[in-house]
Structures are given as C-alpha cells and as structure tokens.
mmCIF file of C-alpha atoms in Angstrom:
data_model
loop_
_atom_site.group_PDB
_atom_site.id
_atom_site.type_symbol
_atom_site.label_atom_id
_atom_site.label_comp_id
_atom_site.label_asym_id
_atom_site.label_seq_id
_atom_site.Cartn_x
_atom_site.Cartn_y
_atom_site.Cartn_z
ATOM 1 C CA MET N 1 -2.868 150.910 222.242
ATOM 2 C CA LYS N 2 -5.130 147.868 221.921
ATOM 3 C CA THR N 3 -5.918 147.888 225.673
ATOM 4 C CA LYS N 4 -6.742 151.602 225.453
ATOM 5 C CA ASN N 5 -9.082 150.961 222.526
ATOM 6 C CA VAL N 6 -10.818 148.125 224.393
ATOM 7 C CA SER N 7 -11.377 150.333 227.460
ATOM 8 C CA LEU N 8 -12.629 153.140 225.195
ATOM 9 C CA ALA N 9 -15.050 150.753 223.480
ATOM 10 C CA PHE N 10 -16.227 149.539 226.892
ATOM 11 C CA LEU N 11 -16.763 153.128 228.128
ATOM 12 C CA ALA N 12 -18.620 154.044 224.925
ATOM 13 C CA LEU N 13 -20.871 150.986 225.350
ATOM 14 C CA LEU N 14 -21.457 151.894 229.008
ATOM 15 C CA THR N 15 -22.384 155.465 228.025
ATOM 16 C CA GLY N 16 -24.826 154.112 225.438
ATOM 17 C CA LEU N 17 -26.434 151.866 228.058
ATOM 18 C CA ILE N 18 -26.735 154.735 230.564
ATOM 19 C CA TYR N 19 -28.317 156.924 227.866
ATOM 20 C CA LEU N 20 -30.774 154.132 227.037
ATOM 21 C CA LEU N 21 -31.543 153.667 230.739
ATOM 22 C CA SER N 22 -32.205 157.403 231.163
ATOM 23 C CA PHE N 23 -34.538 157.196 228.136
ATOM 24 C CA ILE N 24 -36.436 154.261 229.679
ATOM 25 C CA ILE N 25 -36.713 156.115 233.024
ATOM 26 C CA THR N 26 -38.033 159.197 231.182
ATOM 27 C CA ILE N 27 -40.622 157.036 229.432
ATOM 28 C CA MET N 28 -41.622 155.437 232.752
ATOM 29 C CA ASN N 29 -41.935 158.873 234.366
ATOM 30 C CA SER N 30 -44.100 159.977 231.464
ATOM 31 C CA GLU N 31 -46.598 157.228 232.264
ATOM 32 C CA ASP N 32 -49.352 159.834 232.612
ATOM 33 C CA TYR N 33 -48.935 160.868 228.966
ATOM 34 C CA PHE N 34 -49.484 157.263 227.918
ATOM 35 C CA ASN N 35 -52.461 157.086 230.266
ATOM 36 C CA GLN N 36 -53.902 160.091 228.447
ATOM 37 C CA LEU N 37 -53.423 158.251 225.181
ATOM 38 C CA PHE N 38 -55.392 155.273 226.491
ATOM 39 C CA ASP N 39 -58.002 157.610 228.007
ATOM 40 C CA GLY N 40 -58.607 158.857 224.513
ATOM 41 C CA LEU N 41 -59.416 155.285 223.529
ATOM 42 C CA ASN N 42 -61.624 154.629 226.554
ATOM 43 C CA GLU N 43 -63.719 157.756 226.665
ATOM 44 C CA ASN N 44 -66.639 155.940 228.227
ATOM 45 C CA ILE N 45 -65.283 156.405 231.774
ATOM 46 C CA ASP N 46 -67.827 158.676 233.413
ATOM 47 C CA VAL N 47 -67.373 160.133 236.875
ATOM 48 C CA LEU N 48 -70.136 161.409 239.121
ATOM 49 C CA ASP N 49 -69.895 165.050 240.213
ATOM 50 C CA VAL N 50 -70.985 164.911 243.862
ATOM 51 C CA LYS N 51 -72.093 168.569 243.961
ATOM 52 C CA THR N 52 -74.258 168.687 240.844
ATOM 53 C CA GLY N 53 -75.141 165.015 240.553
ATOM 54 C CA ASP N 54 -74.102 165.088 236.862
ATOM 55 C CA PHE N 55 -71.758 162.701 235.170
ATOM 56 C CA TYR N 56 -68.687 164.142 233.457
ATOM 57 C CA ARG N 57 -65.699 162.703 231.701
ATOM 58 C CA GLU N 58 -62.219 163.127 233.100
ATOM 59 C CA LYS N 59 -59.801 163.860 230.305
ATOM 60 C CA GLU N 60 -56.358 164.453 231.673
ATOM 61 C CA THR N 61 -53.828 163.310 234.231
ATOM 62 C CA ILE N 62 -51.684 166.183 235.500
ATOM 63 C CA LYS N 63 -48.562 166.061 237.659
ATOM 64 C CA LEU N 64 -48.299 168.909 240.137
ATOM 65 C CA TYR N 65 -45.084 169.932 241.873
ATOM 66 C CA LEU N 66 -46.074 171.565 245.134
ATOM 67 C CA ARG N 67 -44.575 173.881 247.719
ATOM 68 C CA HIS N 68 -46.454 174.673 250.907
ATOM 69 C CA LYS N 69 -47.431 178.316 251.216
ATOM 70 C CA GLU N 70 -45.897 178.533 254.708
ATOM 71 C CA GLY N 71 -42.527 177.047 253.693
ATOM 72 C CA SER N 72 -41.106 173.568 253.265
ATOM 73 C CA ASN N 73 -40.751 172.756 257.004
ATOM 74 C CA SER N 74 -44.389 173.218 257.947
ATOM 75 C CA PHE N 75 -45.612 169.615 257.235
ATOM 76 C CA PRO N 76 -49.323 170.509 257.055
ATOM 77 C CA ASP N 77 -50.654 167.055 256.113
ATOM 78 C CA THR N 78 -50.553 163.598 257.673
ATOM 79 C CA ILE N 79 -50.103 160.074 256.405
ATOM 80 C CA THR N 80 -50.518 156.731 258.216
ATOM 81 C CA ASN N 81 -47.577 154.389 258.812
ATOM 82 C CA LEU N 82 -49.143 150.908 258.579
ATOM 83 C CA LYS N 83 -46.203 149.297 260.445
ATOM 84 C CA THR N 84 -46.918 151.255 263.647
ATOM 85 C CA ASP N 85 -50.425 152.507 262.820
ATOM 86 C CA VAL N 86 -49.258 155.995 263.733
ATOM 87 C CA ARG N 87 -50.034 159.069 261.691
ATOM 88 C CA MET N 88 -46.946 160.974 260.523
ATOM 89 C CA ARG N 89 -46.725 164.614 259.519
ATOM 90 C CA ALA N 90 -46.265 165.022 255.783
ATOM 91 C CA ASP N 91 -45.538 167.682 253.181
ATOM 92 C CA TYR N 92 -46.600 166.741 249.656
ATOM 93 C CA ASN N 93 -44.120 167.702 246.937
ATOM 94 C CA LEU N 94 -45.532 165.830 243.964
ATOM 95 C CA ILE N 95 -49.109 164.752 243.379
ATOM 96 C CA THR N 96 -50.913 163.462 240.310
ATOM 97 C CA VAL N 97 -54.477 164.615 239.708
ATOM 98 C CA ARG N 98 -57.213 163.762 237.231
ATOM 99 C CA TYR N 99 -58.607 166.853 235.562
ATOM 100 C CA ASN N 100 -61.690 167.427 233.471
ATOM 101 C CA ASN N 101 -60.551 169.851 230.792
ATOM 102 C CA ILE N 102 -63.408 169.654 228.263
ATOM 103 C CA GLU N 103 -63.937 173.445 228.261
ATOM 104 C CA ASP N 104 -60.243 174.061 227.972
ATOM 105 C CA VAL N 105 -59.499 172.249 224.711
ATOM 106 C CA LYS N 106 -60.183 175.137 222.291
ATOM 107 C CA GLU N 107 -58.123 177.632 224.294
ATOM 108 C CA ASN N 108 -55.130 175.347 224.136
ATOM 109 C CA ILE N 109 -54.746 174.942 220.391
ATOM 110 C CA VAL N 110 -52.024 177.627 220.117
ATOM 111 C CA THR N 111 -50.194 176.258 223.167
ATOM 112 C CA SER N 112 -50.454 172.742 221.731
ATOM 113 C CA ILE N 113 -48.948 173.837 218.400
ATOM 114 C CA ILE N 114 -46.064 175.642 220.165
ATOM 115 C CA SER N 115 -45.539 172.581 222.398
ATOM 116 C CA PHE N 116 -45.483 170.331 219.333
ATOM 117 C CA ILE N 117 -42.820 172.483 217.620
ATOM 118 C CA ILE N 118 -40.691 172.564 220.788
ATOM 119 C CA SER N 119 -41.134 168.779 221.159
ATOM 120 C CA ILE N 120 -39.699 168.327 217.640
ATOM 121 C CA PHE N 121 -36.602 170.309 218.691
ATOM 122 C CA PHE N 122 -36.280 168.174 221.821
ATOM 123 C CA LEU N 123 -36.726 164.933 219.892
ATOM 124 C CA TYR N 124 -34.147 166.022 217.291
ATOM 125 C CA ALA N 125 -31.606 166.781 220.044
ATOM 126 C CA PHE N 126 -32.409 163.519 221.824
ATOM 127 C CA ILE N 127 -31.762 161.478 218.657
ATOM 128 C CA ALA N 128 -28.794 163.507 217.364
ATOM 129 C CA ILE N 129 -26.771 163.486 220.638
ATOM 130 C CA PRO N 130 -25.882 159.728 220.568
ATOM 131 C CA ILE N 131 -25.164 159.871 216.806
ATOM 132 C CA VAL N 132 -22.663 162.751 217.203
ATOM 133 C CA PHE N 133 -21.234 161.097 220.322
ATOM 134 C CA TYR N 134 -20.571 157.787 218.541
ATOM 135 C CA LYS N 135 -18.996 159.600 215.573
ATOM 136 C CA LEU N 136 -16.636 161.272 218.067
ATOM 137 C CA ILE N 137 -15.828 157.977 219.808
ATOM 138 C CA LEU N 138 -15.230 156.268 216.443
ATOM 139 C CA SER N 139 -12.807 159.034 215.504
ATOM 140 C CA VAL N 140 -10.919 158.610 218.813
ATOM 141 C CA TYR N 141 -10.969 154.823 218.308
ATOM 142 C CA ARG N 142 -9.197 155.345 214.961
ATOM 143 C CA ASN N 143 -6.578 157.538 216.669
ATOM 144 C CA ASP N 144 -7.769 160.541 214.673
ATOM 145 C CA ILE N 145 -8.324 162.705 217.746
ATOM 146 C CA PHE N 146 -7.023 166.244 217.320
ATOM 147 C CA ASN N 147 -8.839 167.604 214.313
ATOM 148 C CA ASN N 148 -11.365 170.359 213.657
ATOM 149 C CA ARG N 149 -14.120 167.835 212.924
ATOM 150 C CA ASN N 150 -13.989 166.684 216.550
ATOM 151 C CA VAL N 151 -14.060 170.298 217.784
ATOM 152 C CA LYS N 152 -17.214 170.816 215.702
ATOM 153 C CA ARG N 153 -18.682 167.572 217.109
ATOM 154 C CA LEU N 154 -18.063 168.700 220.696
ATOM 155 C CA ASN N 155 -19.603 172.116 219.996
ATOM 156 C CA ARG N 156 -22.545 170.479 218.210
ATOM 157 C CA MET N 157 -23.144 168.195 221.192
ATOM 158 C CA GLY N 158 -23.032 171.268 223.468
ATOM 159 C CA ILE N 159 -25.637 173.021 221.281
ATOM 160 C CA LEU N 160 -27.805 169.871 221.223
ATOM 161 C CA TYR N 161 -27.688 169.527 225.010
ATOM 162 C CA LEU N 162 -28.606 173.208 225.447
ATOM 163 C CA THR N 163 -31.413 172.791 222.874
ATOM 164 C CA ALA N 164 -32.714 169.748 224.762
ATOM 165 C CA TYR N 165 -32.493 171.607 228.086
ATOM 166 C CA PHE N 166 -34.232 174.791 226.965
ATOM 167 C CA SER N 167 -36.908 172.975 224.965
ATOM 168 C CA MET N 168 -37.645 170.779 227.979
ATOM 169 C CA ILE N 169 -37.841 173.805 230.303
ATOM 170 C CA LEU N 170 -40.075 175.620 227.793
ATOM 171 C CA LEU N 171 -42.379 172.597 227.499
ATOM 172 C CA TYR N 172 -42.726 172.372 231.263
ATOM 173 C CA TYR N 173 -43.157 176.152 231.492
ATOM 174 C CA LEU N 174 -46.015 176.112 228.959
ATOM 175 C CA GLN N 175 -47.637 173.285 230.908
ATOM 176 C CA PHE N 176 -46.988 175.199 234.149
ATOM 177 C CA ILE N 177 -48.712 178.371 232.857
ATOM 178 C CA ARG N 178 -51.680 176.276 231.778
ATOM 179 C CA ILE N 179 -51.887 174.436 235.102
ATOM 180 C CA LYS N 180 -51.654 177.731 237.024
ATOM 181 C CA ARG N 181 -54.588 178.996 234.976
ATOM 182 C CA LEU N 182 -56.680 175.888 235.643
ATOM 183 C CA ILE N 183 -55.834 174.763 239.166
ATOM 184 C CA GLU N 184 -55.377 176.541 242.486
ATOM 185 C CA LEU N 185 -54.896 174.688 245.767
ATOM 186 C CA LYS N 186 -55.712 175.767 249.291
ATOM 187 C CA ASP N 187 -52.453 175.233 251.189
ATOM 188 C CA TYR N 188 -49.978 174.653 248.365
ATOM 189 C CA ASP N 189 -48.388 176.709 245.602
ATOM 190 C CA ILE N 190 -47.775 174.962 242.295
ATOM 191 C CA THR N 191 -44.106 175.364 241.426
ATOM 192 C CA LEU N 192 -41.717 174.736 238.530
ATOM 193 C CA MET N 193 -38.504 174.637 240.558
ATOM 194 C CA PRO N 194 -38.067 170.805 240.915
ATOM 195 C CA ILE N 195 -38.046 170.491 237.086
ATOM 196 C CA ILE N 196 -35.443 173.253 236.669
ATOM 197 C CA ASP N 197 -33.422 171.614 239.446
ATOM 198 C CA SER N 198 -33.574 168.062 238.033
ATOM 199 C CA THR N 199 -32.695 169.058 234.465
ATOM 200 C CA SER N 200 -29.852 171.458 235.313
ATOM 201 C CA GLY N 201 -27.385 168.580 234.694
ATOM 202 C CA MET N 202 -28.088 168.937 230.960
ATOM 203 C CA LEU N 203 -27.298 172.650 231.084
ATOM 204 C CA LEU N 204 -24.043 171.948 232.923
ATOM 205 C CA LEU N 205 -23.112 169.183 230.453
ATOM 206 C CA GLY N 206 -23.813 171.497 227.490
ATOM 207 C CA VAL N 207 -21.535 174.221 228.856
ATOM 208 C CA ILE N 208 -18.814 171.661 229.769
ATOM 209 C CA LEU N 209 -18.923 170.330 226.180
ATOM 210 C CA PHE N 210 -18.374 173.870 224.859
ATOM 211 C CA ILE N 211 -15.363 174.215 227.184
ATOM 212 C CA MET N 212 -14.050 170.826 225.987
ATOM 213 C CA GLY N 213 -14.420 172.008 222.382
ATOM 214 C CA ASN N 214 -12.469 175.163 223.203
ATOM 215 C CA VAL N 215 -9.735 173.121 224.956
ATOM 216 C CA MET N 216 -9.487 170.754 221.984
ATOM 217 C CA SER N 217 -9.267 173.681 219.563
ATOM 218 C CA ARG N 218 -6.273 175.011 221.566
ATOM 219 C CA ALA N 219 -4.753 171.512 221.717
ATOM 220 C CA ILE N 220 -4.931 171.327 217.899
ATOM 221 C CA LYS N 221 -3.027 174.614 217.612
ATOM 222 C CA LEU N 222 -0.355 173.324 220.040
ATOM 223 C CA LYS N 223 -0.126 170.058 218.089
ATOM 224 C CA GLU N 224 0.295 171.934 214.782
ATOM 225 C CA GLU N 225 3.066 174.005 216.341
ATOM 226 C CA GLN N 226 4.702 170.861 217.705
ATOM 227 C CA ASP N 227 4.408 169.132 214.302
ATOM 228 C CA LEU N 228 6.001 172.135 212.574
ATOM 229 C CA THR N 229 8.937 172.348 214.998
ATOM 230 C CA ILE N 230 11.932 170.954 213.137
ATOM 231 C CA MET M 1 6.420 185.497 209.063
ATOM 232 C CA PRO M 2 9.204 188.104 209.072
ATOM 233 C CA ILE M 3 11.905 185.431 209.632
ATOM 234 C CA ILE M 4 13.178 184.393 206.194
ATOM 235 C CA ILE M 5 14.923 181.042 205.757
ATOM 236 C CA ASN M 6 17.816 181.126 203.328
ATOM 237 C CA LEU M 7 18.682 177.454 203.631
ATOM 238 C CA ASP M 8 18.368 176.884 199.860
ATOM 239 C CA VAL M 9 21.016 179.604 199.223
ATOM 240 C CA GLU M 10 23.494 177.991 201.640
ATOM 241 C CA MET M 11 22.724 174.538 200.205
ATOM 242 C CA ALA M 12 23.372 175.829 196.660
ATOM 243 C CA LYS M 13 26.656 177.422 197.797
ATOM 244 C CA LYS M 14 27.806 174.110 199.279
ATOM 245 C CA LYS M 15 26.297 172.158 196.355
ATOM 246 C CA ILE M 16 24.451 169.731 198.628
ATOM 247 C CA SER M 17 21.086 168.162 197.908
ATOM 248 C CA LEU M 18 18.121 168.104 200.306
ATOM 249 C CA ASN M 19 18.291 164.330 200.719
ATOM 250 C CA GLU M 20 22.019 164.391 201.381
ATOM 251 C CA LEU M 21 21.738 167.162 203.974
ATOM 252 C CA SER M 22 18.772 165.529 205.720
ATOM 253 C CA GLU M 23 20.769 162.295 205.978
ATOM 254 C CA LYS M 24 23.788 164.096 207.444
ATOM 255 C CA VAL M 25 21.726 166.237 209.861
ATOM 256 C CA GLY M 26 19.550 163.298 210.959
ATOM 257 C CA ILE M 27 16.084 164.647 210.126
ATOM 258 C CA THR M 28 13.622 163.474 207.504
ATOM 259 C CA PRO M 29 13.670 165.075 204.023
ATOM 260 C CA ALA M 30 10.024 166.062 204.573
ATOM 261 C CA ASN M 31 10.905 168.040 207.711
ATOM 262 C CA LEU M 32 13.912 169.638 206.034
ATOM 263 C CA SER M 33 11.669 170.613 203.137
ATOM 264 C CA ILE M 34 9.210 172.259 205.606
ATOM 265 C CA LEU M 35 12.159 174.222 207.033
ATOM 266 C CA LYS M 36 13.486 175.153 203.610
ATOM 267 C CA THR M 37 10.138 176.415 202.333
ATOM 268 C CA GLY M 38 9.607 178.567 205.442
ATOM 269 C CA LYS M 39 6.557 176.620 206.666
ATOM 270 C CA ALA M 40 8.186 175.652 209.995
ATOM 271 C CA LYS M 41 6.905 177.332 213.173
ATOM 272 C CA ALA M 42 10.083 176.736 215.209
ATOM 273 C CA ILE M 43 13.524 175.168 214.992
ATOM 274 C CA ARG M 44 15.354 173.259 217.729
ATOM 275 C CA PHE M 45 18.868 174.424 218.690
ATOM 276 C CA SER M 46 20.116 170.867 218.085
ATOM 277 C CA THR M 47 18.785 170.935 214.478
ATOM 278 C CA LEU M 48 20.219 174.401 213.887
ATOM 279 C CA GLU M 49 23.584 173.291 215.282
ATOM 280 C CA ALA M 50 23.663 170.196 213.047
ATOM 281 C CA ILE M 51 22.768 172.208 209.917
ATOM 282 C CA CYS M 52 25.375 174.901 210.673
ATOM 283 C CA LYS M 53 27.966 172.187 211.276
ATOM 284 C CA GLU M 54 27.214 170.420 207.961
ATOM 285 C CA LEU M 55 26.997 173.620 205.898
ATOM 286 C CA ASP M 56 29.901 175.236 207.774
ATOM 287 C CA CYS M 57 27.984 178.483 208.309
ATOM 288 C CA GLN M 58 26.457 180.693 211.018
ATOM 289 C CA PRO M 59 22.733 180.679 212.039
ATOM 290 C CA GLY M 60 22.498 184.186 210.578
ATOM 291 C CA ASP M 61 23.479 182.804 207.178
ATOM 292 C CA ILE M 62 20.442 180.505 207.215
ATOM 293 C CA MET M 63 17.953 182.873 208.838
ATOM 294 C CA GLU M 64 17.289 186.533 208.349
ATOM 295 C CA TRP M 65 14.739 188.984 209.820
ATOM 296 C CA ARG M 66 12.859 191.341 207.555
ATOM 297 C CA GLU M 67 10.158 193.784 208.531
ATOM 298 C CA GLU M 68 6.717 192.463 207.661
ATOM 299 C CA GLU M 69 5.140 194.142 204.653
ATOM 300 C CA LYS M 70 1.908 195.944 205.584
#
C-alpha cells in the first residue's frame, strides 16, 4: 500500500506541475494583454498616419486567427528563407496587429462589463479545479475512496471544467465579434475555429469527469451491496 | 424488502446467543446482527448452510417471503 501511495503522490505532484506549466504557457501566450497594460503606462507613443500626415496613438494589440478566402491550400503570400535566400509560398494563420481604437472605447463598455463577469467565472474555475483535485487525491491517499463526497468532487470538477471552457469560448467570441466589427482584411477571413479547436480538450475532460463520477456512484452501490452480503 | 428474516425466532427456540452463534458459524457478531435485523442485501449459501447446521433448521425457517405493503 505504501508503494501505491508514493506513486499516487508522485502522480498528483506531476499533475500539479503540468497544471502550473499550462498556466505559465497561457500567461506567455497572453503577452499582448500585458503589452496593453504597459501601453496604458506609456501613452506617449505616437505613430504617423501616412495618408493624413497626422499623429495618432495606437492603443491595442490584437491577435487575429486567419483563414484564406480561397481555402487553406492556396498559399497566397510569400516569405523569404534566409538559409537559401529563396521566397517560399505562405499562408498566414495567426497574425498580431496594432490597432488604434480611440473611437471604439465608449461602444465597448457593455462588452467590457460582460467580459469582466465572464472572466470572474473563468478565474474561479481556474483556481477551484486544483483545490477540488487535491481534496480528491488526499481522500484517495487516505484510502477513503468510494464515498459520495468523491462523487460530488468529480462532478464539481466536471462542472468547473465546463465553466472554464464555455467562459473561455464566450470571451473569445465577444472579442471575435468586436474584431469582426473593426477589422476586415483583403484576402483573409478572421475566424474563431482555432480557439474552439485548441480548447476542446477542456470540454472533453469535463464530460469524462462526469462519466467518472457516474462510474464511481455505481461502484459505491456495488460496494455497499458487497459489504452487506453476509 | 419483502424477504423477512426470522433468525431471532430460531435463535430463541434454540436458546443461543448472537455471540455464540456467530462464533459457531464463523462470521463476526456485527455481520450476524446485520443479518438478524434484516439490513443485509444478500446471504451466501455457505453462511446459510452453516446457520442451518448450527440451528438444526431449514432455510425456510429463517427466511420468509411476504408481499410488500403498498
């Protein structure tokens, strides 16, 4: 039993590290949000508008997921390979642009409030998932496995994962609607699909946790029956 | 459950205590108590055989089926 407990502790620690790593990667991918924060501090960066000759202030960094209007195999752009000095055909999927959204600020107050509320849900799920997980692991570690508390924990983790998934999708969708309203590109459509695709693991995990909860609930009934067989 | 356990009646007839019977049958007094109070979900043939042997009775003397009251 001691070896089993050691391996369980090791797996729990590994899971915690992976979760932390995924958090760090998320933070690194959200670099543009931090850039926006610093932009707010350095508002004296003025950019010259070539057409009008006026200076304006860029306010926002936006990530755009793109899909070429003629399909993904059209490769409409080119990029230079410095090793061979040959230009290669390219199809941009993700670009980051700087956008001047001064006029847009007032229109976005409602969207910002909704985004803030959804972010709170996401943050709650993100913090609560490891807490519930470690309570479950601690219970298993103490050999107190088949009980209704653990069924509730599994179901709660399922709900939290689904909350995190849907709040994340909603946040991106709100941003997507806004971007579609502000930006239109010549050869590319702005799309939401890569986000839905990359986060679908959370949806799958949420549903699997519900199934696990259901399986454990049945296991408890079988155990009770076994315990009451004389 | 419509299966009624009449173990206490047979035990009283044979004037045997719960602890004594559990010792002779080879199950714990706690488990025998669960059986006696009708809380058990199932009974093994081996347990039933041992109880019948000790109390010198038939399974039907210990258990009885009654229609569930609606």
